[in-house]
């Protein structure tokens, strides 16, 4: 390599023109450069360029053209040139004035301008034998991460998918008020690049929240704000693979989505059975894994709370060097039992804790947090920095205000009786329409699980596909289980009105009866 | 593995209590469970639990206690129990009433409750020989991604780091107005999990924007919304590694940050020199790399526009099978030259295009977009899904409104003369205070680069460290170059007021003179 030259280095003098303002005419709009135009033919040239852009799709129907005054100024031409070009296209039927809406491109063959809502299948009675999954059904093929998108996009009248709180209760007014205060108070530099760990205000608010509500003493410096539990698991997987912890055991049954997010970065997620006391720590030891992914406060999907003796056994395993990834996903939602403090509060150096606002406020906020053992902290911050440089600032600051002002606690107090009524509607509907089913995990959370000890007359995946064909969305327990298990369904109720819960479960009941298998009761 | 048992499967009946309401007393606050209290000793018990939480840090000074009425209701105890416990702690000096602020924890040894701002070093005159980097200086050690954070966190009076537009001009009012409209119009389900590719509204708005302003015909279905160019590059790196394209050439000089984000997922980013016409395509061919990372509209940091002949040569290379990653980072900011359409508009199946609002509005929004060749699209969506399930919905919808309504174009029209005045202040200050320096890339963008053909009397990294010691933040050209190059500095001006630009460059001039090297002029 040649020695660095100080006098003749390769940093170029750029090929830019001298800053003579006469050379700067040109519009960002269609990258128009009037120097291309033949002498005296400016309006011709402009009309031709506009026609091209309409024809090749750069200006689709509905696009707004710039005001003639502004475009003329950009191009350094007289306004008459632009109005002349626009007039010609208007006469050709390609554009039209829309009053205050400006001048817009017109579609010569009008089609509905908004995308059509997907057709909802009529709730016809499908024979059980015809209930196979339609093409592109979420219940066909292997369980890939896109399966959740396919299910979400499938049309349905009633959506009993688990995972969301009552979204109609989202505190829109409080959010907007907090956003106004944030925008008012923000310094200009806060709109720049920020700390990849999150804004100081939210990290402090989260530390306080975890101290008050989850039994966790956290230094705000140690809080890492992330894009929901999904990103927390992706970052954890990346870091654990880096340090050689690339086998992480997972509860079974256990959340498929969670396992996908962690699992795609590591080598294996061996299943560990869950019983009525929670995860079987003896079976965890038998896997040889040095880390485990857990939902101790309300196991997904069974709803089991990790029992005292099992909790002590697990903490012993962790104290001997095991790492617990504690997914505290809906700990704040409980109806019939006292609150359960987080494991992180007991053994912080052996617990990688993650939480989010997806179940407190809304999944669409994509906001969560992690608290890691000190030895993983810098690696996680590096992983977050290299993923996206940190969460967006405005929603973080709005959320910090809602946490600091007590508005989030008030929201929880509002949600709890609403969710409880929906839970009650769900358990009543299950008792009425699914007489042979056993209900699991109804004391807390946003969903419950039903199993069919006598069988639903088909696999639970077939049952879910048949329900979808009748407009009711549910998840089969099979999605979340790898070990042998009875057929079952995971039924979300928190985001659904009681009447729809009743109607959706009634559809499930009819499907079971049609399967020709009389159920007890 | 035993066959699945339908009658005796391992899905547990959870250990929850029956939904008898009498067993559900308990507060999320400190996970208080009154069943722990000895008979008749409820207030004692509650006071003890509160003292513990204050002592062990779960309730730090300033924490707010729940209203007595609410806590009593949660615990199913009389309100007198709670007021009695609160009274005792107040008498002990641990808590205090704050009127409408509620009851808060008091720090017995008052310290300032807000973190102190970092001390700004006095602008004392440091001898050039003492200008070595202070401990923890961003200019010590290897160029790691955390270096940008260290520089950002370093205290300085004047920040000439490149990368941000005029942040004081952020359209706060328009943003809040659009947010109000979004919150008003949103359906409840839009607060749930969404399409990992982004909201349909933003993808349509981005496609329209790219058609109007960047010469790109895009189907909204093909737009992938991401968390800024940083995430776009991380996702691209992941996918390219998957398909075996794990060597991606990069311009030199070229953005260090960009190279870090792409590079940490792939094997190598061989440097390709940039000259006055842009990237040297002959040198690109010589690397053997089948992909290249480019900034064709305004090369970072030299500001060169890819010249016509070079552009054709590059497109030939791409048409033969090369992949161009086009980072269109500040194409909309131009002062003295006509706009340059994106390469993506010419050869869509060989160009992976990325853009963001970091330079249009604010980096803190962490919002950008990608347009990929069809063969990489599903892989990129999978990578985005597994990273974070998609960008947060609210800021996407607000941005879509600003794009659709023309507010973003108006904002650009407002920014351009402001930025031009700052650019003029910067070039004037450089002419006045850095007489030997050569200016590159001043016709467009948010920064310019100066090089010192006669040498600054020290390395540019030493110069940047000395400037930081005097309260002026700049980036050395060395950060962005791996091939031999003259010493230089990258100077951002768009986010700095003209008076500070003048003052900051004057400090650089004094440092150069103190280096004892008389410069020409």
PDB file of N, CA, C and O in Angstrom, chain B residues 25-60:
ATOM      1  N   UNK B  25     -57.748 -10.903  47.457  1.00  0.00           N
ATOM      2  CA  UNK B  25     -57.158  -9.680  47.985  1.00  0.00           C
ATOM      3  C   UNK B  25     -55.667  -9.659  47.690  1.00  0.00           C
ATOM      4  O   UNK B  25     -54.993 -10.683  47.701  1.00  0.00           O
ATOM      5  N   UNK B  26     -55.156  -8.473  47.439  1.00  0.00           N
ATOM      6  CA  UNK B  26     -53.734  -8.350  47.165  1.00  0.00           C
ATOM      7  C   UNK B  26     -53.518  -7.202  46.215  1.00  0.00           C
ATOM      8  O   UNK B  26     -54.350  -6.936  45.360  1.00  0.00           O
ATOM      9  N   UNK B  27     -52.387  -6.504  46.385  1.00  0.00           N
ATOM     10  CA  UNK B  27     -52.112  -5.338  45.551  1.00  0.00           C
ATOM     11  C   UNK B  27     -50.918  -5.617  44.667  1.00  0.00           C
ATOM     12  O   UNK B  27     -49.951  -6.240  45.095  1.00  0.00           O
ATOM     13  N   UNK B  28     -50.996  -5.156  43.411  1.00  0.00           N
ATOM     14  CA  UNK B  28     -49.798  -5.204  42.579  1.00  0.00           C
ATOM     15  C   UNK B  28     -48.678  -4.411  43.244  1.00  0.00           C
ATOM     16  O   UNK B  28     -47.511  -4.776  43.150  1.00  0.00           O
ATOM     17  N   UNK B  29     -49.058  -3.306  43.888  1.00  0.00           N
ATOM     18  CA  UNK B  29     -48.095  -2.469  44.567  1.00  0.00           C
ATOM     19  C   UNK B  29     -47.348  -3.294  45.608  1.00  0.00           C
ATOM     20  O   UNK B  29     -47.934  -3.802  46.571  1.00  0.00           O
ATOM     21  N   UNK B  30     -46.068  -3.495  45.398  1.00  0.00           N
ATOM     22  CA  UNK B  30     -45.200  -4.302  46.266  1.00  0.00           C
ATOM     23  C   UNK B  30     -45.691  -5.743  46.419  1.00  0.00           C
ATOM     24  O   UNK B  30     -45.239  -6.449  47.317  1.00  0.00           O
ATOM     25  N   UNK B  31     -46.598  -6.192  45.565  1.00  0.00           N
ATOM     26  CA  UNK B  31     -47.135  -7.554  45.634  1.00  0.00           C
ATOM     27  C   UNK B  31     -47.604  -7.892  47.055  1.00  0.00           C
ATOM     28  O   UNK B  31     -47.293  -8.945  47.621  1.00  0.00           O
ATOM     29  N   UNK B  32     -48.335  -6.948  47.647  1.00  0.00           N
ATOM     30  CA  UNK B  32     -48.774  -7.119  49.033  1.00  0.00           C
ATOM     31  C   UNK B  32     -49.891  -8.160  49.097  1.00  0.00           C
ATOM     32  O   UNK B  32     -50.857  -8.091  48.343  1.00  0.00           O
ATOM     33  N   UNK B  33     -49.733  -9.093  50.013  1.00  0.00           N
ATOM     34  CA  UNK B  33     -50.740 -10.133  50.187  1.00  0.00           C
ATOM     35  C   UNK B  33     -51.132 -10.155  51.662  1.00  0.00           C
ATOM     36  O   UNK B  33     -50.360 -10.605  52.498  1.00  0.00           O
ATOM     37  N   UNK B  34     -52.313  -9.659  52.002  1.00  0.00           N
ATOM     38  CA  UNK B  34     -52.658  -9.491  53.435  1.00  0.00           C
ATOM     39  C   UNK B  34     -52.764 -10.813  54.181  1.00  0.00           C
ATOM     40  O   UNK B  34     -52.800 -10.806  55.412  1.00  0.00           O
ATOM     41  N   UNK B  35     -52.790 -11.936  53.452  1.00  0.00           N
ATOM     42  CA  UNK B  35     -52.850 -13.212  54.184  1.00  0.00           C
ATOM     43  C   UNK B  35     -51.562 -13.466  54.967  1.00  0.00           C
ATOM     44  O   UNK B  35     -51.531 -14.288  55.872  1.00  0.00           O
ATOM     45  N   UNK B  36     -50.511 -12.735  54.587  1.00  0.00           N
ATOM     46  CA  UNK B  36     -49.252 -12.857  55.338  1.00  0.00           C
ATOM     47  C   UNK B  36     -49.341 -12.246  56.738  1.00  0.00           C
ATOM     48  O   UNK B  36     -48.509 -12.540  57.595  1.00  0.00           O
ATOM     49  N   UNK B  37     -50.284 -11.319  56.924  1.00  0.00           N
ATOM     50  CA  UNK B  37     -50.306 -10.531  58.164  1.00  0.00           C
ATOM     51  C   UNK B  37     -50.814 -11.373  59.321  1.00  0.00           C
ATOM     52  O   UNK B  37     -51.739 -12.165  59.168  1.00  0.00           O
ATOM     53  N   UNK B  38     -50.211 -11.212  60.512  1.00  0.00           N
ATOM     54  CA  UNK B  38     -50.743 -11.910  61.688  1.00  0.00           C
ATOM     55  C   UNK B  38     -52.115 -11.333  62.040  1.00  0.00           C
ATOM     56  O   UNK B  38     -52.400 -10.172  61.743  1.00  0.00           O
ATOM     57  N   UNK B  39     -52.948 -12.135  62.644  1.00  0.00           N
ATOM     58  CA  UNK B  39     -54.300 -11.693  62.992  1.00  0.00           C
ATOM     59  C   UNK B  39     -54.236 -10.416  63.805  1.00  0.00           C
ATOM     60  O   UNK B  39     -53.450 -10.310  64.752  1.00  0.00           O
ATOM     61  N   UNK B  40     -55.028  -9.442  63.401  1.00  0.00           N
ATOM     62  CA  UNK B  40     -55.103  -8.199  64.169  1.00  0.00           C
ATOM     63  C   UNK B  40     -53.926  -7.269  63.963  1.00  0.00           C
ATOM     64  O   UNK B  40     -53.891  -6.170  64.512  1.00  0.00           O
ATOM     65  N   UNK B  41     -52.934  -7.691  63.178  1.00  0.00           N
ATOM     66  CA  UNK B  41     -51.746  -6.850  63.035  1.00  0.00           C
ATOM     67  C   UNK B  41     -51.569  -6.286  61.641  1.00  0.00           C
ATOM     68  O   UNK B  41     -50.435  -6.141  61.172  1.00  0.00           O
ATOM     69  N   UNK B  42     -52.672  -5.942  60.987  1.00  0.00           N
ATOM     70  CA  UNK B  42     -52.576  -5.536  59.583  1.00  0.00           C
ATOM     71  C   UNK B  42     -51.758  -4.254  59.387  1.00  0.00           C
ATOM     72  O   UNK B  42     -50.915  -4.182  58.489  1.00  0.00           O
ATOM     73  N   UNK B  43     -51.989  -3.248  60.193  1.00  0.00           N
ATOM     74  CA  UNK B  43     -51.290  -1.970  60.000  1.00  0.00           C
ATOM     75  C   UNK B  43     -49.795  -2.149  60.281  1.00  0.00           C
ATOM     76  O   UNK B  43     -48.942  -1.614  59.568  1.00  0.00           O
ATOM     77  N   UNK B  44     -49.496  -2.908  61.338  1.00  0.00           N
ATOM     78  CA  UNK B  44     -48.098  -3.251  61.638  1.00  0.00           C
ATOM     79  C   UNK B  44     -47.420  -3.892  60.445  1.00  0.00           C
ATOM     80  O   UNK B  44     -46.322  -3.515  60.036  1.00  0.00           O
ATOM     81  N   UNK B  45     -48.102  -4.905  59.910  1.00  0.00           N
ATOM     82  CA  UNK B  45     -47.561  -5.657  58.778  1.00  0.00           C
ATOM     83  C   UNK B  45     -47.329  -4.742  57.572  1.00  0.00           C
ATOM     84  O   UNK B  45     -46.272  -4.749  56.949  1.00  0.00           O
ATOM     85  N   UNK B  46     -48.320  -3.896  57.283  1.00  0.00           N
ATOM     86  CA  UNK B  46     -48.203  -3.031  56.113  1.00  0.00           C
ATOM     87  C   UNK B  46     -47.058  -2.033  56.291  1.00  0.00           C
ATOM     88  O   UNK B  46     -46.251  -1.810  55.382  1.00  0.00           O
ATOM     89  N   UNK B  47     -46.948  -1.467  57.487  1.00  0.00           N
ATOM     90  CA  UNK B  47     -45.868  -0.502  57.739  1.00  0.00           C
ATOM     91  C   UNK B  47     -44.509  -1.185  57.588  1.00  0.00           C
ATOM     92  O   UNK B  47     -43.563  -0.616  57.019  1.00  0.00           O
ATOM     93  N   UNK B  48     -44.428  -2.425  58.042  1.00  0.00           N
ATOM     94  CA  UNK B  48     -43.154  -3.150  57.956  1.00  0.00           C
ATOM     95  C   UNK B  48     -42.794  -3.410  56.488  1.00  0.00           C
ATOM     96  O   UNK B  48     -41.657  -3.206  56.065  1.00  0.00           O
ATOM     97  N   UNK B  49     -43.782  -3.810  55.706  1.00  0.00           N
ATOM     98  CA  UNK B  49     -43.514  -4.072  54.285  1.00  0.00           C
ATOM     99  C   UNK B  49     -43.091  -2.784  53.561  1.00  0.00           C
ATOM    100  O   UNK B  49     -42.217  -2.818  52.688  1.00  0.00           O
ATOM    101  N   UNK B  50     -43.702  -1.677  53.933  1.00  0.00           N
ATOM    102  CA  UNK B  50     -43.322  -0.405  53.291  1.00  0.00           C
ATOM    103  C   UNK B  50     -41.895  -0.014  53.685  1.00  0.00           C
ATOM    104  O   UNK B  50     -41.102   0.407  52.843  1.00  0.00           O
ATOM    105  N   UNK B  51     -41.551  -0.160  54.984  1.00  0.00           N
ATOM    106  CA  UNK B  51     -40.183   0.155  55.428  1.00  0.00           C
ATOM    107  C   UNK B  51     -39.159  -0.681  54.672  1.00  0.00           C
ATOM    108  O   UNK B  51     -38.132  -0.193  54.242  1.00  0.00           O
ATOM    109  N   UNK B  52     -39.451  -1.976  54.540  1.00  0.00           N
ATOM    110  CA  UNK B  52     -38.533  -2.869  53.796  1.00  0.00           C
ATOM    111  C   UNK B  52     -38.308  -2.366  52.378  1.00  0.00           C
ATOM    112  O   UNK B  52     -37.173  -2.277  51.904  1.00  0.00           O
ATOM    113  N   UNK B  53     -39.405  -2.028  51.704  1.00  0.00           N
ATOM    114  CA  UNK B  53     -39.294  -1.630  50.296  1.00  0.00           C
ATOM    115  C   UNK B  53     -38.525  -0.323  50.154  1.00  0.00           C
ATOM    116  O   UNK B  53     -37.787  -0.118  49.180  1.00  0.00           O
ATOM    117  N   UNK B  54     -38.682   0.572  51.156  1.00  0.00           N
ATOM    118  CA  UNK B  54     -37.908   1.823  51.108  1.00  0.00           C
ATOM    119  C   UNK B  54     -36.433   1.513  51.368  1.00  0.00           C
ATOM    120  O   UNK B  54     -35.533   2.026  50.699  1.00  0.00           O
ATOM    121  N   UNK B  55     -36.198   0.617  52.319  1.00  0.00           N
ATOM    122  CA  UNK B  55     -34.805   0.317  52.689  1.00  0.00           C
ATOM    123  C   UNK B  55     -34.068  -0.403  51.563  1.00  0.00           C
ATOM    124  O   UNK B  55     -32.887  -0.126  51.312  1.00  0.00           O
ATOM    125  N   UNK B  56     -34.745  -1.310  50.858  1.00  0.00           N
ATOM    126  CA  UNK B  56     -34.013  -2.104  49.868  1.00  0.00           C
ATOM    127  C   UNK B  56     -34.056  -1.490  48.477  1.00  0.00           C
ATOM    128  O   UNK B  56     -33.553  -2.087  47.524  1.00  0.00           O
ATOM    129  N   UNK B  57     -34.654  -0.313  48.352  1.00  0.00           N
ATOM    130  CA  UNK B  57     -34.547   0.404  47.086  1.00  0.00           C
ATOM    131  C   UNK B  57     -35.692   0.165  46.118  1.00  0.00           C
ATOM    132  O   UNK B  57     -35.732   0.764  45.055  1.00  0.00           O
ATOM    133  N   UNK B  58     -36.628  -0.710  46.455  1.00  0.00           N
ATOM    134  CA  UNK B  58     -37.752  -0.868  45.543  1.00  0.00           C
ATOM    135  C   UNK B  58     -38.604   0.386  45.493  1.00  0.00           C
ATOM    136  O   UNK B  58     -39.247   0.678  44.495  1.00  0.00           O
ATOM    137  N   UNK B  59     -38.614   1.138  46.612  1.00  0.00           N
ATOM    138  CA  UNK B  59     -39.323   2.417  46.632  1.00  0.00           C
ATOM    139  C   UNK B  59     -38.291   3.524  46.849  1.00  0.00           C
ATOM    140  O   UNK B  59     -38.066   3.958  47.980  1.00  0.00           O
ATOM    141  N   UNK B  60     -37.652   4.002  45.800  1.00  0.00           N
ATOM    142  CA  UNK B  60     -36.654   5.058  46.003  1.00  0.00           C
ATOM    143  C   UNK B  60     -37.327   6.385  46.353  1.00  0.00           C
ATOM    144  O   UNK B  60     -38.548   6.534  46.223  1.00  0.00           O
TER     145      UNK B  60
END
